[in-house]
Tab-separated table of C-alpha atoms and ligand atoms in Angstrom:
chain	number	residue	atom	x	y	z
W	1	MET	CA	104.215	113.311	128.771
W	2	SER	CA	102.306	113.320	125.478
W	3	LYS	CA	101.226	110.004	123.992
W	4	LYS	CA	103.121	108.344	121.166
W	5	THR	CA	101.278	108.773	117.864
W	6	ILE	CA	100.855	106.136	115.186
W	7	ILE	CA	99.271	106.638	111.772
W	8	ILE	CA	97.240	103.679	110.494
W	9	THR	CA	95.884	103.605	106.939
W	10	GLY	CA	92.925	101.390	106.134
W	11	GLY	CA	91.929	101.521	109.801
W	12	SER	CA	88.252	101.308	108.830
W	13	GLY	CA	88.774	97.915	107.164
W	14	LYS	CA	88.691	94.303	108.339
W	15	ALA	CA	92.241	94.078	109.680
W	16	GLY	CA	92.637	97.792	110.313
W	17	VAL	CA	90.015	97.914	113.044
W	18	TRP	CA	92.066	95.395	115.047
W	19	LEU	CA	95.250	97.354	114.467
W	20	VAL	CA	93.556	100.489	115.774
W	21	LYS	CA	92.301	98.634	118.871
W	22	HIS	CA	95.713	97.144	119.596
W	23	PHE	CA	97.673	100.381	119.341
W	24	ILE	CA	95.091	102.201	121.525
W	25	GLU	CA	95.345	99.410	124.123
W	26	GLN	CA	99.120	99.819	124.043
W	27	GLY	CA	98.830	103.518	124.901
W	28	TYR	CA	99.161	105.079	121.456
W	29	GLU	CA	97.262	108.013	120.015
W	30	VAL	CA	95.975	106.534	116.746
W	31	ILE	CA	95.111	108.496	113.616
W	32	ASN	CA	93.284	106.541	110.915
W	33	LEU	CA	93.578	107.584	107.275
W	34	ASP	CA	90.871	105.928	105.196
W	35	TRP	CA	88.472	107.050	102.529
W	36	LYS	CA	85.560	105.651	104.518
W	37	LEU	CA	84.571	105.929	108.164
W	38	PRO	CA	84.772	102.826	110.383
W	39	ASP	CA	81.558	101.192	111.625
W	40	GLU	CA	82.556	102.108	115.164
W	41	PRO	CA	84.675	105.207	115.860
W	42	LEU	CA	87.624	104.170	118.062
W	43	CYS	CA	90.019	106.958	117.134
W	44	ARG	CA	90.181	110.037	114.952
W	45	THR	CA	89.648	109.201	111.279
W	46	ILE	CA	90.738	111.668	108.631
W	47	ILE	CA	88.896	110.888	105.422
W	48	THR	CA	91.743	110.717	102.920
W	49	ASP	CA	92.042	109.468	99.367
W	50	LEU	CA	95.538	108.033	99.586
W	51	ASN	CA	95.800	108.062	95.785
W	52	ASP	CA	96.102	111.851	96.053
W	53	LEU	CA	99.572	112.811	97.309
W	54	GLY	CA	98.349	116.280	98.295
W	55	GLN	CA	95.765	114.748	100.601
W	56	VAL	CA	98.329	112.372	102.126
W	57	HIS	CA	100.707	115.269	102.817
W	58	ASN	CA	97.934	117.402	104.199
W	59	ALA	CA	96.699	114.647	106.496
W	60	LEU	CA	100.195	113.871	107.822
W	61	ALA	CA	101.636	117.393	108.059
W	62	PRO	CA	100.166	118.235	111.505
W	63	PHE	CA	101.908	115.159	112.927
W	64	SER	CA	105.315	115.883	111.444
W	65	GLY	CA	107.697	118.844	111.096
W	66	THR	CA	108.375	120.321	114.519
W	67	ASN	CA	106.130	117.659	116.039
W	68	ARG	CA	107.649	114.792	114.139
W	69	SER	CA	109.284	113.158	117.137
W	70	GLN	CA	105.724	112.358	118.258
W	71	VAL	CA	105.001	110.207	115.190
W	72	GLU	CA	106.387	106.724	115.641
W	73	GLY	CA	105.536	105.669	112.113
W	74	ILE	CA	102.871	104.648	109.619
W	75	VAL	CA	101.184	101.239	109.399
W	76	HIS	CA	99.856	101.183	105.848
W	77	PHE	CA	97.054	98.655	105.316
W	78	ALA	CA	94.761	100.555	102.924
W	79	ALA	CA	94.335	98.597	99.701
W	80	ILE	CA	91.908	96.724	97.520
W	81	PRO	CA	92.617	93.432	99.329
W	82	GLN	CA	92.182	90.887	96.553
W	83	ALA	CA	92.244	90.368	92.798
W	84	TYR	CA	89.252	90.519	90.466
W	85	THR	CA	86.797	92.485	92.664
W	86	HIS	CA	87.762	95.520	90.564
W	87	THR	CA	89.229	95.792	87.100
W	88	ASN	CA	92.896	94.875	87.024
W	89	ASP	CA	94.087	98.407	86.354
W	90	VAL	CA	92.011	99.909	89.176
W	91	CYS	CA	93.374	97.394	91.698
W	92	PHE	CA	96.950	97.939	90.529
W	93	ARG	CA	96.698	101.723	90.437
W	94	ASN	CA	95.074	101.984	93.849
W	95	ASN	CA	97.439	99.646	95.641
W	96	VAL	CA	100.626	100.860	94.006
W	97	MET	CA	99.921	104.604	94.011
W	98	ASN	CA	98.550	104.786	97.530
W	99	THR	CA	101.663	102.983	98.793
W	100	TYR	CA	103.982	105.206	96.762
W	101	ASN	CA	102.206	108.281	98.145
W	102	VAL	CA	102.427	107.108	101.756
W	103	LEU	CA	106.164	106.480	101.368
W	104	GLU	CA	106.748	109.748	99.453
W	105	ALA	CA	104.937	111.777	102.115
W	106	ALA	CA	106.745	109.935	104.902
W	107	ALA	CA	110.081	110.680	103.230
W	108	ASN	CA	109.248	114.354	102.733
W	109	LEU	CA	107.911	114.815	106.266
W	110	GLY	CA	110.721	112.975	108.042
W	111	ILE	CA	108.692	109.988	109.238
W	112	GLN	CA	111.223	107.233	109.776
W	113	LYS	CA	109.292	103.965	110.030
W	114	VAL	CA	106.625	102.393	107.817
W	115	VAL	CA	104.964	98.978	107.838
W	116	LEU	CA	103.379	97.750	104.591
W	117	ALA	CA	100.754	95.034	104.125
W	118	SER	CA	102.127	92.718	101.469
W	119	SER	CA	100.588	89.312	100.845
W	120	GLU	CA	101.112	85.623	100.293
W	121	SER	CA	99.330	86.427	97.003
W	122	SER	CA	102.598	87.963	95.832
W	123	TYR	CA	103.851	84.388	95.233
W	124	GLY	CA	101.283	84.110	92.453
W	125	MET	CA	99.488	80.811	93.121
W	126	VAL	CA	96.468	82.350	94.812
W	127	PHE	CA	95.007	84.164	91.806
W	128	ALA	CA	96.718	82.342	88.913
W	129	SER	CA	94.320	81.425	86.109
W	130	GLU	CA	95.943	77.995	85.999
W	131	TYR	CA	97.093	76.791	89.395
W	132	PHE	CA	100.774	76.081	89.848
W	133	ALA	CA	102.291	74.512	92.934
W	134	PRO	CA	105.009	76.074	95.098
W	135	GLN	CA	108.552	75.108	94.096
W	136	TYR	CA	109.171	73.869	97.629
W	137	LEU	CA	107.482	73.722	101.002
W	138	PRO	CA	107.181	75.453	103.350
W	139	VAL	CA	107.207	78.617	101.239
W	140	ASP	CA	109.641	81.123	102.716
W	141	GLU	CA	110.845	84.618	101.850
W	142	ALA	CA	113.320	83.270	99.254
W	143	HIS	CA	110.595	81.561	97.200
W	144	PRO	CA	110.129	83.307	93.799
W	145	GLN	CA	107.242	85.765	93.550
W	146	LEU	CA	105.449	84.949	90.268
W	147	PRO	CA	102.110	86.781	90.125
W	148	GLU	CA	100.138	87.135	86.897
W	149	ASP	CA	97.284	89.057	88.561
W	150	SER	CA	97.433	92.790	89.226
W	151	TYR	CA	96.794	92.393	92.971
W	152	GLY	CA	99.802	90.103	93.549
W	153	LEU	CA	101.841	92.279	91.193
W	154	SER	CA	100.893	95.403	93.164
W	155	LYS	CA	102.296	93.812	96.310
W	156	VAL	CA	105.571	92.879	94.592
W	157	VAL	CA	105.891	96.434	93.244
W	158	ASN	CA	105.208	97.852	96.709
W	159	GLU	CA	108.004	95.782	98.227
W	160	VAL	CA	110.372	97.149	95.556
W	161	THR	CA	109.089	100.694	96.160
W	162	ALA	CA	109.923	100.211	99.844
W	163	GLU	CA	113.510	99.359	98.906
W	164	ALA	CA	113.791	102.548	96.826
W	165	PHE	CA	112.593	104.739	99.706
W	166	HIS	CA	114.961	103.005	102.086
W	167	ARG	CA	117.786	103.852	99.678
W	168	ARG	CA	116.546	107.453	99.425
W	169	THR	CA	116.189	108.301	103.117
W	170	GLY	CA	117.276	105.274	105.133
W	171	MET	CA	113.724	104.886	106.435
W	172	GLN	CA	112.809	101.537	107.974
W	173	VAL	CA	110.172	99.730	105.919
W	174	ILE	CA	108.904	96.288	106.855
W	175	SER	CA	106.557	94.559	104.394
W	176	PHE	CA	104.523	91.741	105.882
W	177	ARG	CA	103.605	88.974	103.424
W	178	LEU	CA	100.381	88.187	105.227
W	179	GLY	CA	98.559	84.886	105.248
W	180	ASN	CA	94.762	84.965	105.165
W	181	ILE	CA	93.745	87.447	107.888
W	182	LEU	CA	91.054	86.147	110.245
W	183	ILE	CA	88.868	88.067	112.679
W	184	PRO	CA	86.819	86.417	115.454
W	185	GLU	CA	83.779	85.815	113.227
W	186	SER	CA	85.898	84.102	110.524
W	187	TYR	CA	86.612	80.910	112.455
W	188	ALA	CA	83.170	79.274	112.445
W	189	THR	CA	82.797	79.895	108.702
W	190	ILE	CA	86.055	78.112	107.959
W	191	GLN	CA	85.247	75.312	110.409
W	192	ALA	CA	81.960	74.691	108.575
W	193	LYS	CA	83.991	73.969	105.428
W	194	PHE	CA	86.712	71.776	106.953
W	195	ALA	CA	85.627	68.843	104.754
W	196	ASP	CA	86.363	70.883	101.600
W	197	THR	CA	90.140	70.601	101.905
W	198	GLU	CA	90.599	71.836	98.315
W	199	GLY	CA	88.947	75.159	99.202
W	200	ARG	CA	91.924	76.748	100.971
W	201	LYS	CA	94.665	74.969	99.003
W	202	ARG	CA	95.738	78.059	97.025
W	203	ILE	CA	96.464	79.924	100.264
W	204	LEU	CA	98.217	76.798	101.613
W	205	TRP	CA	95.520	76.610	104.344
W	206	SER	CA	97.260	79.599	105.938
W	207	TYR	CA	95.814	82.074	108.363
W	208	ILE	CA	96.872	84.809	110.735
W	209	ASP	CA	94.581	86.384	113.307
W	210	ALA	CA	94.226	90.170	112.984
W	211	ARG	CA	95.244	90.507	116.649
W	212	ASP	CA	98.535	88.743	115.892
W	213	VAL	CA	98.996	90.982	112.854
W	214	ALA	CA	98.598	93.959	115.164
W	215	SER	CA	101.268	92.826	117.613
W	216	ALA	CA	103.712	92.227	114.739
W	217	CYS	CA	103.016	95.708	113.346
W	218	ARG	CA	103.745	97.263	116.727
W	219	LEU	CA	107.026	95.353	117.047
W	220	ALA	CA	108.036	96.487	113.545
W	221	ILE	CA	107.407	100.099	114.588
W	222	GLU	CA	109.005	99.866	118.030
W	223	LYS	CA	112.208	98.099	116.923
W	224	ASP	CA	115.090	100.051	115.421
W	225	GLY	CA	117.667	99.180	112.796
W	226	LEU	CA	115.584	96.770	110.739
W	227	GLY	CA	116.329	98.439	107.399
W	228	VAL	CA	114.050	97.242	104.601
W	229	GLN	CA	112.732	93.693	104.734
W	230	ALA	CA	109.848	91.536	103.570
W	231	LEU	CA	108.724	89.006	106.179
W	232	ILE	CA	106.080	86.308	105.996
W	233	LEU	CA	103.477	86.811	108.738
W	234	ALA	CA	101.492	83.601	109.141
W	235	ALA	CA	100.423	81.353	111.996
W	236	ASP	CA	102.477	78.387	113.197
W	237	ASP	CA	99.620	76.062	112.220
W	238	THR	CA	97.054	75.739	109.429
W	239	SER	CA	93.357	76.579	109.315
W	240	SER	CA	92.503	72.954	108.491
W	241	ASP	CA	91.583	70.158	110.892
W	242	ARG	CA	93.670	67.703	108.802
W	243	GLY	CA	97.340	66.977	109.314
W	244	THR	CA	99.616	68.921	106.982
W	245	GLN	CA	101.159	65.703	105.675
W	246	GLU	CA	97.686	64.515	104.653
W	247	LEU	CA	96.887	67.850	102.928
W	248	VAL	CA	100.141	67.799	100.977
W	249	ALA	CA	99.706	64.153	99.969
W	250	ALA	CA	96.145	64.818	98.771
W	251	HIS	CA	96.637	68.174	97.031
W	252	LEU	CA	100.316	68.967	96.517
W	253	ALA	CA	101.857	65.567	95.778
W	254	GLN	CA	103.831	67.144	92.892
W	255	VAL	CA	105.962	69.104	95.386
W	256	THR	CA	108.950	66.906	96.136
W	257	ASP	CA	111.225	69.467	97.801
W	258	ILE	CA	109.883	69.391	101.363
W	259	ARG	CA	112.264	71.189	103.684
W	260	VAL	CA	110.899	70.505	107.167
W	261	PRO	CA	109.163	67.499	108.717
W	262	LEU	CA	105.416	68.000	108.142
W	263	GLU	CA	104.435	67.250	111.716
W	264	GLY	CA	100.918	67.797	112.999
W	265	ARG	CA	99.161	70.842	111.519
W	266	ILE	CA	102.373	72.780	110.825
W	267	SER	CA	102.026	75.801	108.529
W	268	LEU	CA	103.186	75.665	104.911
W	269	LEU	CA	104.112	79.365	105.068
W	270	SER	CA	107.283	79.674	107.130
W	271	ASN	CA	107.244	82.244	109.917
W	272	ALA	CA	110.788	81.415	111.070
W	273	LYS	CA	112.247	84.693	109.820
W	274	ILE	CA	109.745	87.032	111.462
W	275	LYS	CA	110.303	85.272	114.774
W	276	GLN	CA	114.029	85.724	114.434
W	277	VAL	CA	113.899	89.358	113.217
W	278	LEU	CA	111.092	90.732	115.408
W	279	GLY	CA	110.866	88.230	118.256
W	280	TRP	CA	107.161	87.989	117.347
W	281	GLU	CA	105.150	85.148	118.902
W	282	GLN	CA	101.696	83.963	117.883
W	283	GLN	CA	99.022	84.395	120.577
W	284	ILE	CA	95.820	83.320	118.791
W	285	TYR	CA	95.581	79.689	117.618
W	286	PHE	CA	92.867	78.478	115.248
W	287	MET	CA	91.558	75.526	117.242
W	288	ASP	CA	91.294	77.610	120.446
W	289	GLN	CA	88.866	79.964	118.681
W	290	LEU	CA	86.250	77.289	117.839
M	1	LIG	N1	92.302	90.032	104.199
M	1	LIG	C1	93.312	89.188	103.982
M	1	LIG	O1	93.188	87.968	104.166
M	1	LIG	C2	94.652	89.727	103.519
M	1	LIG	C3	95.685	88.827	103.231
M	1	LIG	C4	96.932	89.332	102.841
M	1	LIG	C5	97.125	90.700	102.758
M	1	LIG	N2	96.092	91.551	103.036
M	1	LIG	C6	96.330	93.008	102.971
M	1	LIG	O2	96.011	93.548	104.248
M	1	LIG	C7	95.473	94.858	104.077
M	1	LIG	C8	94.126	94.980	104.787
M	1	LIG	O3	93.230	94.045	104.226
M	1	LIG	P1	91.703	93.989	104.703
M	1	LIG	O4	91.231	92.616	104.467
M	1	LIG	O5	91.576	94.605	106.049
M	1	LIG	O6	91.031	94.945	103.603
M	1	LIG	P2	89.731	95.862	103.749
M	1	LIG	O7	89.219	96.106	102.353
M	1	LIG	O8	88.790	95.327	104.752
M	1	LIG	O9	90.344	97.230	104.309
M	1	LIG	C9	91.093	98.085	103.490
M	1	LIG	C10	90.739	99.531	103.850
M	1	LIG	O10	91.506	100.387	102.999
M	1	LIG	C11	90.676	101.465	102.570
M	1	LIG	N3	91.246	101.955	101.301
M	1	LIG	C12	91.533	101.227	100.197
M	1	LIG	N4	92.080	102.021	99.265
M	1	LIG	C13	92.145	103.275	99.807
M	1	LIG	C14	92.619	104.529	99.327
M	1	LIG	N5	93.145	104.663	98.109
M	1	LIG	N6	92.528	105.616	100.141
M	1	LIG	C15	91.994	105.480	101.380
M	1	LIG	N7	91.532	104.327	101.885
M	1	LIG	C16	91.605	103.238	101.100
M	1	LIG	C17	89.277	100.864	102.472
M	1	LIG	O11	88.284	101.881	102.600
M	1	LIG	C18	89.253	99.872	103.634
M	1	LIG	O12	88.739	100.459	104.819
M	1	LIG	C19	95.439	95.108	102.583
M	1	LIG	O13	96.605	95.813	102.203
M	1	LIG	C20	95.435	93.724	101.982
M	1	LIG	O14	95.952	93.711	100.666
M	1	LIG	C21	94.862	91.099	103.409
């Protein structure tokens, strides 16, 4: 029996490498579409500029058509992953057009399932020129998305683009609003700055290990009937050594609408919905990695 095939975009990047590893470990044939090669080749990479729809079609065509039952879906992580490293228009154009192209090609080639990397930055606080606090805590999927930066805006647009393609073809598209993605070498760096509790306030001290991102992506591809949804993907706990109550009292005292008891180091990004929809469970906990 031939292996199941998964397409990963951005598989040469920080999170993507861990997605590639996970899907290979789970028995998938992985094809990476990225405009740069990974440091270590783990699977076939097709150098592709995802801003060019012709290239996206050309890269995907051999895995679709008569062979399309072999393609389980596309996990699309390629992006400029933050605001202000590039000019605003470049970030917006790259992130919005490469996502549009992936969805357009998937629709045209009959690929039925796509996962998108959205972000907690879509809520707007992370890159706002003047910080504003969440309207309530923990932030959940219903919290307004209010970006002023082109990165956060690109993620909001991509979630709306996903809805349009779902309407067009019925394809399943799950957008993960990701907390700060950590890889094994990230933990010591954050630990060294535990005393600077202000430092990770804008991301609500959130984190999610890339290995836990990978398992959620696989569930979103393997499950059927999910339609189009945006789900927060964040750890149960924070990346701070302080209690969450203490962090909120020190840095977010203006937020009066607190919707769960702030026990221990509980996360301020709610992952209740992803657990309910995907049955996803966190495996990698911050303090165990130190
Ligand atoms: N790193 C985080 O903490 C974080 C948090 C929330 C969301 N995200 C999202 O997760 C995804 C992965 O983030 P990351 O930190 O691994 O980023 P990264 O920059 O390490 O990896 C992104 C990869 O995408 C590729 N890429 C970008 N634009 C491309 C294009 N047009 N065509 C082909 N390849 C292209 C890059 O070459 C790179 O290998 C991104 O969508 C990012 O917005 C990241």
